[in-house]
mmCIF file of C-alpha atoms in Angstrom:
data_model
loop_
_atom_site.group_PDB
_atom_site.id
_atom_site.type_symbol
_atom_site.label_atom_id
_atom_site.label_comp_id
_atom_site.label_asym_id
_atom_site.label_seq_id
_atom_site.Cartn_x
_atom_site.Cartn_y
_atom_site.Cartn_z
ATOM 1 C CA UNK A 1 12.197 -12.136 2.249
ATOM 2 C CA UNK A 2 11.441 -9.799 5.077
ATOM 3 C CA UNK A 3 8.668 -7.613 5.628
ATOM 4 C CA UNK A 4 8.041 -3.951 6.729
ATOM 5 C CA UNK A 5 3.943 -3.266 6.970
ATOM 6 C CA UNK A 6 2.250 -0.407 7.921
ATOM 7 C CA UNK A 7 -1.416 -0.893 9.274
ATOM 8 C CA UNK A 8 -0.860 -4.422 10.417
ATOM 9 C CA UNK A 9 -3.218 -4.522 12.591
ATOM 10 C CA UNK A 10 -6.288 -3.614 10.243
ATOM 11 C CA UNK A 11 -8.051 -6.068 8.461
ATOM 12 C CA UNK A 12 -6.063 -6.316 4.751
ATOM 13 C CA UNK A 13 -2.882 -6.110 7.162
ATOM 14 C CA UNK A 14 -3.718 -8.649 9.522
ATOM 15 C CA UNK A 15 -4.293 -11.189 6.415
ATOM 16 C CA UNK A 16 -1.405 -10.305 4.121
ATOM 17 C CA UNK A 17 0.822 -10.571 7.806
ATOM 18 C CA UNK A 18 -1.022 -14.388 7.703
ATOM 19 C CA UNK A 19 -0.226 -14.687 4.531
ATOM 20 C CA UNK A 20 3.732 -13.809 4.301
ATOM 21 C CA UNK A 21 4.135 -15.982 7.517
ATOM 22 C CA UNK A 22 2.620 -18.696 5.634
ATOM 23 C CA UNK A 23 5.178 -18.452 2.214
ATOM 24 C CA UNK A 24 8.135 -18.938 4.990
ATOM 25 C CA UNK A 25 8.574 -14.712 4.485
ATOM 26 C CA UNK A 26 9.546 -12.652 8.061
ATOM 27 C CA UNK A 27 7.701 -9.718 9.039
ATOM 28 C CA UNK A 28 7.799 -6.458 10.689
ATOM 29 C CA UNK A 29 5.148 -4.341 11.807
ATOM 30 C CA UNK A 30 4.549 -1.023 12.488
ATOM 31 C CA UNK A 31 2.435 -0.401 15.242
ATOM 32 C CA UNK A 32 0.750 2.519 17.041
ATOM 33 C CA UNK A 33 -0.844 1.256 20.542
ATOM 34 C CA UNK A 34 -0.302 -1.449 22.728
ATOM 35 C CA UNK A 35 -3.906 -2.551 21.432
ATOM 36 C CA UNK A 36 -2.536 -3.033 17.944
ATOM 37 C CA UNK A 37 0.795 -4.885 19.462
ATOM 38 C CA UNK A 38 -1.968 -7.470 21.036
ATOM 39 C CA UNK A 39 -3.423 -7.867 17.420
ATOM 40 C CA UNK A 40 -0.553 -8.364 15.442
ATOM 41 C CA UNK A 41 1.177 -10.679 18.138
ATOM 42 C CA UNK A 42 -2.317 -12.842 17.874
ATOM 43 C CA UNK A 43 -1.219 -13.514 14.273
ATOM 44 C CA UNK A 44 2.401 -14.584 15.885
ATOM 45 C CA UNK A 45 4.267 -13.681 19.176
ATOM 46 C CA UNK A 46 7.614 -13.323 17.568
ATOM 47 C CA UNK A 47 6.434 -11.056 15.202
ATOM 48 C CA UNK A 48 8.904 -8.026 15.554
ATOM 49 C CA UNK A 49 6.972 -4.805 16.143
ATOM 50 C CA UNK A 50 8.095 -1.079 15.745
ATOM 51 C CA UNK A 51 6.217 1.392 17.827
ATOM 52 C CA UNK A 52 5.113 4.163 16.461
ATOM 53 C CA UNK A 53 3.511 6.269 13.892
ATOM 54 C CA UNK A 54 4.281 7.646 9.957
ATOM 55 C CA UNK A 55 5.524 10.675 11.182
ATOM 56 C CA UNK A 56 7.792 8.191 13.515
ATOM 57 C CA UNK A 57 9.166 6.113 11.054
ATOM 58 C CA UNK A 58 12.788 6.174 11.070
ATOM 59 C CA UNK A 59 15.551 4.471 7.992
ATOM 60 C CA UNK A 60 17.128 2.041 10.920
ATOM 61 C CA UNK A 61 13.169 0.371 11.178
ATOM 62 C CA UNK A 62 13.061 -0.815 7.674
ATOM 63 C CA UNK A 63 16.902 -1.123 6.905
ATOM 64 C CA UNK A 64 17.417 -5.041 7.135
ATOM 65 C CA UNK A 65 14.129 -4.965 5.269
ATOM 66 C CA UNK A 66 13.502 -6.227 1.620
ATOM 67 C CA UNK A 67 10.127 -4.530 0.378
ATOM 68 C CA UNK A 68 7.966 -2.290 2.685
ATOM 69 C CA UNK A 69 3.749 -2.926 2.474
ATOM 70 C CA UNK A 70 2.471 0.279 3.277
ATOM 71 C CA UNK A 71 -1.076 -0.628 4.170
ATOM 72 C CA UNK A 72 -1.515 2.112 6.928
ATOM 73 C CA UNK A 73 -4.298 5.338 5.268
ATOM 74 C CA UNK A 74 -7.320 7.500 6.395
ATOM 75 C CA UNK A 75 -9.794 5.595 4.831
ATOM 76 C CA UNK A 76 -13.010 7.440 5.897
ATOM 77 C CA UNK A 77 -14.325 9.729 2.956
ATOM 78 C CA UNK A 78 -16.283 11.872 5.806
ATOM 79 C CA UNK A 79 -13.019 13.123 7.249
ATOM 80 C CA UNK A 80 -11.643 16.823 6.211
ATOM 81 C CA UNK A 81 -9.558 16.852 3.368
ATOM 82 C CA UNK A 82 -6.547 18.085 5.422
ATOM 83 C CA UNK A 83 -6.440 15.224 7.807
ATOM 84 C CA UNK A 84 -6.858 12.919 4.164
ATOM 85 C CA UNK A 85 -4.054 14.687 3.327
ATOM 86 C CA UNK A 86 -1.681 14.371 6.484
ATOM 87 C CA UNK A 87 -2.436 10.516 6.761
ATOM 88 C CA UNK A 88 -2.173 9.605 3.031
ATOM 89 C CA UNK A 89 0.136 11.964 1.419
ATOM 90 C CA UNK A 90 2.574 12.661 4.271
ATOM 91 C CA UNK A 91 2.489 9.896 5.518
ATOM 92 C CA UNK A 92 2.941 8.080 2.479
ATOM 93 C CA UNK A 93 5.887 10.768 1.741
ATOM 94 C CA UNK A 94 7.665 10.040 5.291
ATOM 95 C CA UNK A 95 7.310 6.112 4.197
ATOM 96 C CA UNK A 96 9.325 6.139 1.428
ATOM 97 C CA UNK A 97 11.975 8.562 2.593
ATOM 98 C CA UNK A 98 12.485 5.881 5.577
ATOM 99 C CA UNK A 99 12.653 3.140 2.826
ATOM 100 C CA UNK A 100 15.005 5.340 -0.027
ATOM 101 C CA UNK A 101 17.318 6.145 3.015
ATOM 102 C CA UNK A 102 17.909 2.959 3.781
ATOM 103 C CA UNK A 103 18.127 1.449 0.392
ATOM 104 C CA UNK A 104 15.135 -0.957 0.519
ATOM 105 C CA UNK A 105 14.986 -1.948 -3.168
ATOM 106 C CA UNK A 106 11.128 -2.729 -3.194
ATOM 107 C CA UNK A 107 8.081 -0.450 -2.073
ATOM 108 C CA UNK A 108 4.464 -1.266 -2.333
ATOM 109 C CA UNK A 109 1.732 1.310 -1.798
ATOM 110 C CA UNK A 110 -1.454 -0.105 -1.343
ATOM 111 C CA UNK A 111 -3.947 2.443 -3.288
ATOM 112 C CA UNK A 112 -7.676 2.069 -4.696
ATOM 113 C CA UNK A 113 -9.404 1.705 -7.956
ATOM 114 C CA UNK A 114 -11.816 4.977 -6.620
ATOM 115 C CA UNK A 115 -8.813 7.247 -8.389
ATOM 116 C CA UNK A 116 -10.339 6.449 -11.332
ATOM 117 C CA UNK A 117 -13.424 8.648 -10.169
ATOM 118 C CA UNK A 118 -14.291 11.041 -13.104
ATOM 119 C CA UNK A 119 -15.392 14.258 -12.030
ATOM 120 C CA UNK A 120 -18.926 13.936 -13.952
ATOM 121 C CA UNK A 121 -19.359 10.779 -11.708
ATOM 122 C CA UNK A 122 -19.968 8.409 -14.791
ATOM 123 C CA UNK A 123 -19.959 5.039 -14.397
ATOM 124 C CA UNK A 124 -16.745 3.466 -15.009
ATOM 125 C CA UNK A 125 -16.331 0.285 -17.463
ATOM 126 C CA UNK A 126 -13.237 -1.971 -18.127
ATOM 127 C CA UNK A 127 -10.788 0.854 -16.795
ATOM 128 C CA UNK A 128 -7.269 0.157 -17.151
ATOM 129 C CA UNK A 129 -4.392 1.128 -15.188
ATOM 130 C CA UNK A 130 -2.853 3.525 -17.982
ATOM 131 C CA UNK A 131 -6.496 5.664 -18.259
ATOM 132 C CA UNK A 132 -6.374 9.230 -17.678
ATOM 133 C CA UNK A 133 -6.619 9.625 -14.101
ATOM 134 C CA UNK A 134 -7.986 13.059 -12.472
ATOM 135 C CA UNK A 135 -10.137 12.185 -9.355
ATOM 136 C CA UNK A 136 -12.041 15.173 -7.885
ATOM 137 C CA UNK A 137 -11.191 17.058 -4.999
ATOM 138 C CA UNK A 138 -15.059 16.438 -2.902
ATOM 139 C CA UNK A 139 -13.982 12.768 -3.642
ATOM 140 C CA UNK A 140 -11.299 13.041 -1.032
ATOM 141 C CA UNK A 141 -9.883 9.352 -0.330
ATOM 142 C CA UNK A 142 -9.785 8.994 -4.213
ATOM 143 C CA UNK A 143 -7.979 12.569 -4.373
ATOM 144 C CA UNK A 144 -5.475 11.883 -1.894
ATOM 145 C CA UNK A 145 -4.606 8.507 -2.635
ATOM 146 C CA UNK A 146 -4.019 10.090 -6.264
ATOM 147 C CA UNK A 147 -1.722 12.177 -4.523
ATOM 148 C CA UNK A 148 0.058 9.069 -2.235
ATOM 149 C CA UNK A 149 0.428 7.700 -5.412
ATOM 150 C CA UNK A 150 2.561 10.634 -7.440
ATOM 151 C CA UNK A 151 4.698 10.340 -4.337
ATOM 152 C CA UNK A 152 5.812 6.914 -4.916
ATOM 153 C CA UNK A 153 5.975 7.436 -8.574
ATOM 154 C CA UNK A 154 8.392 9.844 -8.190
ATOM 155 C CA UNK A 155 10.698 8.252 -5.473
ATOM 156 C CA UNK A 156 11.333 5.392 -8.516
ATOM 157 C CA UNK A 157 12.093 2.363 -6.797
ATOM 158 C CA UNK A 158 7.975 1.805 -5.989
ATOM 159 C CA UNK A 159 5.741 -0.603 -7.298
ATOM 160 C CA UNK A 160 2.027 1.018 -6.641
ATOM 161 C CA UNK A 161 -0.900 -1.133 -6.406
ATOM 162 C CA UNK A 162 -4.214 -0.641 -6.823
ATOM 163 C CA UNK A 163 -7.654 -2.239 -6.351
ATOM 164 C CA UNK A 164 -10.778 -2.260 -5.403
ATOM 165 C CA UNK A 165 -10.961 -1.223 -2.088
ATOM 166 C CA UNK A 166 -14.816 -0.221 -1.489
ATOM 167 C CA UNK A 167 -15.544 -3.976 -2.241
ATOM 168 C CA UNK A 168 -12.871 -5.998 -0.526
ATOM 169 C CA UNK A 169 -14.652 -8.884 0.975
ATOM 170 C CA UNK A 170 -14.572 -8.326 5.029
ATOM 171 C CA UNK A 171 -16.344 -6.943 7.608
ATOM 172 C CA UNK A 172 -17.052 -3.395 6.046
ATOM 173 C CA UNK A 173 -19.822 -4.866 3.688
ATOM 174 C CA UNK A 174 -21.669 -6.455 6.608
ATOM 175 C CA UNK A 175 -21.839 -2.677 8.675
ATOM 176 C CA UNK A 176 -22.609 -1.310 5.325
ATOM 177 C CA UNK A 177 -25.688 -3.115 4.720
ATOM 178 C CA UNK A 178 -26.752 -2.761 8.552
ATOM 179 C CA UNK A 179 -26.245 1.472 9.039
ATOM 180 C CA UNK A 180 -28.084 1.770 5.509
ATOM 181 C CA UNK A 181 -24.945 2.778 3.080
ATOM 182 C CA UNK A 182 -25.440 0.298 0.532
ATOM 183 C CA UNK A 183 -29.154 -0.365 -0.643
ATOM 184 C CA UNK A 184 -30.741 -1.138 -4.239
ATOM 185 C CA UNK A 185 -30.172 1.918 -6.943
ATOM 186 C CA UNK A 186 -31.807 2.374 -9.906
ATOM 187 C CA UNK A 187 -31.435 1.627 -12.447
ATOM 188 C CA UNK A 188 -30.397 -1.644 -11.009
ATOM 189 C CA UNK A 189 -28.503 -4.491 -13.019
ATOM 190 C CA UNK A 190 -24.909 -2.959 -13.126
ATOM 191 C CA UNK A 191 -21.732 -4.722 -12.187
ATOM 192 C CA UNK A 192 -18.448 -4.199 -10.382
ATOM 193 C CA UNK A 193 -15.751 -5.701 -9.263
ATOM 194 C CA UNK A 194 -14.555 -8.032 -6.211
ATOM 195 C CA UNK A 195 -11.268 -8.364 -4.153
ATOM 196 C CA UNK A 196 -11.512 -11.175 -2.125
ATOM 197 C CA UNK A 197 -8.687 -11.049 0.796
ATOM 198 C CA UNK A 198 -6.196 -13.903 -0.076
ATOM 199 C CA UNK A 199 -6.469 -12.898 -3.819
ATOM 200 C CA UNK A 200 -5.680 -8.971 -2.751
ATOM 201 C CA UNK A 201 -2.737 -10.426 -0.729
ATOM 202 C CA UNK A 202 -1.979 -12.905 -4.141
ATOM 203 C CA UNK A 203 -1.606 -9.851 -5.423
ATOM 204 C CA UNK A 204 0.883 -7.664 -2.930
ATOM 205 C CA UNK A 205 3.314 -9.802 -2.820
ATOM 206 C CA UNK A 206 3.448 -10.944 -6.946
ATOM 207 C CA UNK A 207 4.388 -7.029 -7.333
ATOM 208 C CA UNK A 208 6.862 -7.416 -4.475
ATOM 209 C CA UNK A 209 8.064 -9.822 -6.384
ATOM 210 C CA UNK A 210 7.410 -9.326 -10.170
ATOM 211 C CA UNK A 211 6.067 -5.681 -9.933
ATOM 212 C CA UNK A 212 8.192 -2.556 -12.434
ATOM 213 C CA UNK A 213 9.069 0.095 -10.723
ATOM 214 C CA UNK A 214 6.659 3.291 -10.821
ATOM 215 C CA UNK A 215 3.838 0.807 -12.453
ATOM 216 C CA UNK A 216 0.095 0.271 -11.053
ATOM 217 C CA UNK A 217 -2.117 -3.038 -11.015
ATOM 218 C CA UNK A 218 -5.645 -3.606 -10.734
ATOM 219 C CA UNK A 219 -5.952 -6.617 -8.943
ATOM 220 C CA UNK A 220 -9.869 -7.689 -8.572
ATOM 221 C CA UNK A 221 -11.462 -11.412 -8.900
ATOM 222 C CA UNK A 222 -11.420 -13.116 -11.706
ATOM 223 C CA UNK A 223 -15.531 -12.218 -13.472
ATOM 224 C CA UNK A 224 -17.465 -9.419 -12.399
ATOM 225 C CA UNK A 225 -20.755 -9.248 -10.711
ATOM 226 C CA UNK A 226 -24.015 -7.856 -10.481
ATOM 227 C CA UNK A 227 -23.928 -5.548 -7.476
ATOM 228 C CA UNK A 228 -26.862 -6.391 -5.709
ATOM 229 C CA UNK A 229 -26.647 -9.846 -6.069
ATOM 230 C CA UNK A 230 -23.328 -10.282 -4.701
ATOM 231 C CA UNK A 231 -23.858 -7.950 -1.786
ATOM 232 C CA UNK A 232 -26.931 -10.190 -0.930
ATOM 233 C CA UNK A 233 -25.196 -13.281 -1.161
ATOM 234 C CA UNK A 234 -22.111 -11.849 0.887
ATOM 235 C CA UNK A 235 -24.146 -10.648 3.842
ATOM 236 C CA UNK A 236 -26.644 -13.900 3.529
ATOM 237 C CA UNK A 237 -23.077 -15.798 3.907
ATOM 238 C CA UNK A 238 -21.889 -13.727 6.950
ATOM 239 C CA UNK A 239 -25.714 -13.744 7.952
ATOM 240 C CA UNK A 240 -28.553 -15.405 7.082
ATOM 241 C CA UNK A 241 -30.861 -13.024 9.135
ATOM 242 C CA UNK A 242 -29.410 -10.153 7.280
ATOM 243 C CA UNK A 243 -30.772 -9.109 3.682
ATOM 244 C CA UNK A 244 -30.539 -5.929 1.668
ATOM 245 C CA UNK A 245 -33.336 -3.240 1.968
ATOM 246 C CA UNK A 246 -36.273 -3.944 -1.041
ATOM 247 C CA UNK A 247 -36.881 -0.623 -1.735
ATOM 248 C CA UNK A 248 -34.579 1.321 -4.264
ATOM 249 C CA UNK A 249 -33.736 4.765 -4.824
ATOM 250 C CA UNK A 250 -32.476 6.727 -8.449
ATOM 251 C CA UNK A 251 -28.657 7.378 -8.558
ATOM 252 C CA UNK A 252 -29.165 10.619 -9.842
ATOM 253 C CA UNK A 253 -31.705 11.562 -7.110
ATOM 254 C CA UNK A 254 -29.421 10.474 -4.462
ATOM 255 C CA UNK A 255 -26.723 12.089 -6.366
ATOM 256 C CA UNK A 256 -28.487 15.286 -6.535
ATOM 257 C CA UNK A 257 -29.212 14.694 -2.801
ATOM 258 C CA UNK A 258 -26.145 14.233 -1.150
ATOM 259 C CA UNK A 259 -24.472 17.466 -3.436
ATOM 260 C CA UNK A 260 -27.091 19.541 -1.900
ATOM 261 C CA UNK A 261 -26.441 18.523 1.841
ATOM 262 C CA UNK A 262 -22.587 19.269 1.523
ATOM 263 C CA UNK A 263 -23.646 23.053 1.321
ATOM 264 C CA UNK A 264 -25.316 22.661 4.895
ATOM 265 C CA UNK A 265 -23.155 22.339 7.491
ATOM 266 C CA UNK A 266 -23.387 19.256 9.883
ATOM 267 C CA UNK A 267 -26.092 17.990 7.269
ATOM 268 C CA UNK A 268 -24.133 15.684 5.461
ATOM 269 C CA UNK A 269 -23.379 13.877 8.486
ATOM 270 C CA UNK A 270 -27.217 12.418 9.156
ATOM 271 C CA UNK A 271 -26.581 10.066 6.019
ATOM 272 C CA UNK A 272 -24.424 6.703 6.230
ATOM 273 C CA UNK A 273 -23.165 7.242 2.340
ATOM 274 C CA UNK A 274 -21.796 10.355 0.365
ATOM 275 C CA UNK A 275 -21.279 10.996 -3.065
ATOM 276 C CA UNK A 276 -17.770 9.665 -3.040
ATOM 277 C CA UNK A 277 -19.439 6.215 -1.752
ATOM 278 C CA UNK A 278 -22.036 6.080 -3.928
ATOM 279 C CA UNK A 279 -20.694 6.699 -7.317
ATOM 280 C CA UNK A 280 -18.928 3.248 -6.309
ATOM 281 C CA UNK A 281 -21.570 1.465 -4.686
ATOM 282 C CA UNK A 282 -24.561 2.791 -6.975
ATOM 283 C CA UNK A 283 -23.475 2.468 -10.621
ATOM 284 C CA UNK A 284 -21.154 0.089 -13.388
ATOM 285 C CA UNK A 285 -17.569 0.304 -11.911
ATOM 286 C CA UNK A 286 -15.352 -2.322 -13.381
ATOM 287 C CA UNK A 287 -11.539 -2.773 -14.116
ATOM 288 C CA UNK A 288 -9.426 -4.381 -16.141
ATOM 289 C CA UNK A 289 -7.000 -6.929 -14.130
ATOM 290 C CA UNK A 290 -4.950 -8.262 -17.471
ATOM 291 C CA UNK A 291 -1.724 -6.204 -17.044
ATOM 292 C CA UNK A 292 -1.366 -7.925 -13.550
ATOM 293 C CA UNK A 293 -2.513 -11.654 -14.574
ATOM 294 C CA UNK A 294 0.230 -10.683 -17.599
ATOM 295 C CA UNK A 295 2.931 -9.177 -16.018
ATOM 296 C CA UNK A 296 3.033 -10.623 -12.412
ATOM 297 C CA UNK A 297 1.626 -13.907 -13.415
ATOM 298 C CA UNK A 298 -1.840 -12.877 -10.837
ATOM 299 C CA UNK A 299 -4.623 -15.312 -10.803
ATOM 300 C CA UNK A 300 -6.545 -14.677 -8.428
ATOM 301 C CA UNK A 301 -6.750 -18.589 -6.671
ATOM 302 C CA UNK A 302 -10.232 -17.730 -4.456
ATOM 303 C CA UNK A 303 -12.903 -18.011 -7.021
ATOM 304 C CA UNK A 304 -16.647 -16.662 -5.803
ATOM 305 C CA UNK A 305 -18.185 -19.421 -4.802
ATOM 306 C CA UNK A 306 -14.872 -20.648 -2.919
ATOM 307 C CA UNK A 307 -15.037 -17.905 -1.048
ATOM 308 C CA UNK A 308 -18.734 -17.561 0.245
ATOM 309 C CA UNK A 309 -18.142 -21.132 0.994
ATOM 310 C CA UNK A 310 -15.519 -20.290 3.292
ATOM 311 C CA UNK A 311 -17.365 -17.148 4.573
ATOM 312 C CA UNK A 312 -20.415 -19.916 5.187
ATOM 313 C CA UNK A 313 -17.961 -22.325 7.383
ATOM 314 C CA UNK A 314 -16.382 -19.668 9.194
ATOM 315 C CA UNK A 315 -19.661 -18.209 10.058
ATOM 316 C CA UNK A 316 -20.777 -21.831 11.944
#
């Protein structure tokens, strides 16, 4: 099989590049600075790259291709809702039109369990992927990756994939805990869900492979976990200096917090979190995973422990 990805050189690009390479699969990657050539051609030097950006993409880069990962988004929930919009939903849109136009049968959009955000922030338990699905607009990567996601619908010849982006293992969780974003919340005890790496990119290419067209897949580990307890053994893993913060603050009083400092310009900005961030880190937010283990034959390989071990070696 060959491979178009967007946002190769990112982190979840950089591994499922690893990881195709690995299954004997070709790749090519899209690529918008000589700084991200240098990444991707770490993973391999005869990687092919295309240079360029979305609004770049052309038919003739993906035509010999079989499926196209598109990785690439504005991931950032501080940035304006327009440039959310011009990264996620155009580009998404100029993605596919490359791909239809040049008949590649398979597309896979790489979206996020947060577009299952309700707009009276409750907590979200067991969700599955055919749930009503309405994120609000201040929620903006959730909104627009709603959006991305009609697009591909619509094209029909897309497999769209979701999970649980805000707690993919990797580096984000580590800078999290240090600039003060994720910290205790009362009341404390609730779970969520997990994607570690190499069972997210399990996942991508099963729906490449298995995926129906216009359908979505939560792909998360295999048992959920209480919050705090898995963020502290994560970061203990990666660190062993490096703890969360003992003292705890109420959702709601956060909640109430942040809303407040979005009507005061610049004001929001003197906080490391939001209220699209913490209605994911600071309450129950779990998914249901069986239509994928059922339908693409997922498993998810990495189990918990396997993987702080192999945080814990990499680390020494």
């Amino acid at each position: 099989m060959k491979a178009f990805v967007t946002g190769g050189s990112g982190f979840v690009g950089k591994s499922l590049i690893r990881y195709l390479l690995s299954r004997g699969h070709a790749v090519v990657a899209l690529s918008r600075t000589e700084q991200s050539d240098s990444i991707i051609q770490q993973i391999d030097a005869n990687i092919q790259i295309v240079r360029g950006d979305l609004s770049s993409i052309a038919s003739t880069h993906v035509e010999s291709c079989d499926v196209v990962f598109h990785l690439a988004a504005q991931v950032n929930p501080r940035a304006p809702l327009a440039e959310m919009q011009r990264n996620n939903v155009d580009g998404t849109r100029l993605v596919i039109e490359a791909a239809k136009a040049a008949d590649v049968p398979r597309f896979v959009l790489l979206s996020t369990c947060s577009v299952y955000v309700k707009k009276d922030h409750a907590p979200l338990v067991n969700v599955k992927e055919d749930d009503n699905v309405d994120p609000p607009e201040w929620a903006v990567y959730a909104y627009t990756k709603k959006l991305a996601e009609d697009v591909v619908v619509a094209a029909n010849i897309a497999v769209s994939l979701k999970l649980l982006l805000d707690t993919v293992w990797g580096p984000g969780l580590v800078n999290a805990v240090k600039n003060g974003a994720l910290r205790r919340f009362e009341p404390s005890g609730y779970s969520i869900n997990t994607t570690h790496i190499e069972n997210l990119c399990e996942g991508l290419l099963l729906s490449a492979e298995k995926g129906r067209p216009g359908n979505a897949y939560n792909i998360v580990d295999s048992d959920k976990v209480v919050f705090e307890e898995f963020v502290e053994q994560y970061v203990h893993a990666q660190d062993s200096s490096l703890h969360m913060p003992n003292n705890s603050i109420s959702f709601d009083t956060m909640y109430n917090i942040l809303w407040l400092l979005e009507w005061i310009p610049f004001a929001s900005s003197l906080l490391p979190v939001n209220r699209e961030i913490l209605v994911f880190a600071g309450q129950e937010y779990t998914v249901n995973s069986h239509k994928a283990r059922q339908e693409l034959g997922y498993v998810g390989h990495i189990s918990r422990e396997e993987g702080l071990e192999k945080v814990r070696r990499y680390r020494t």
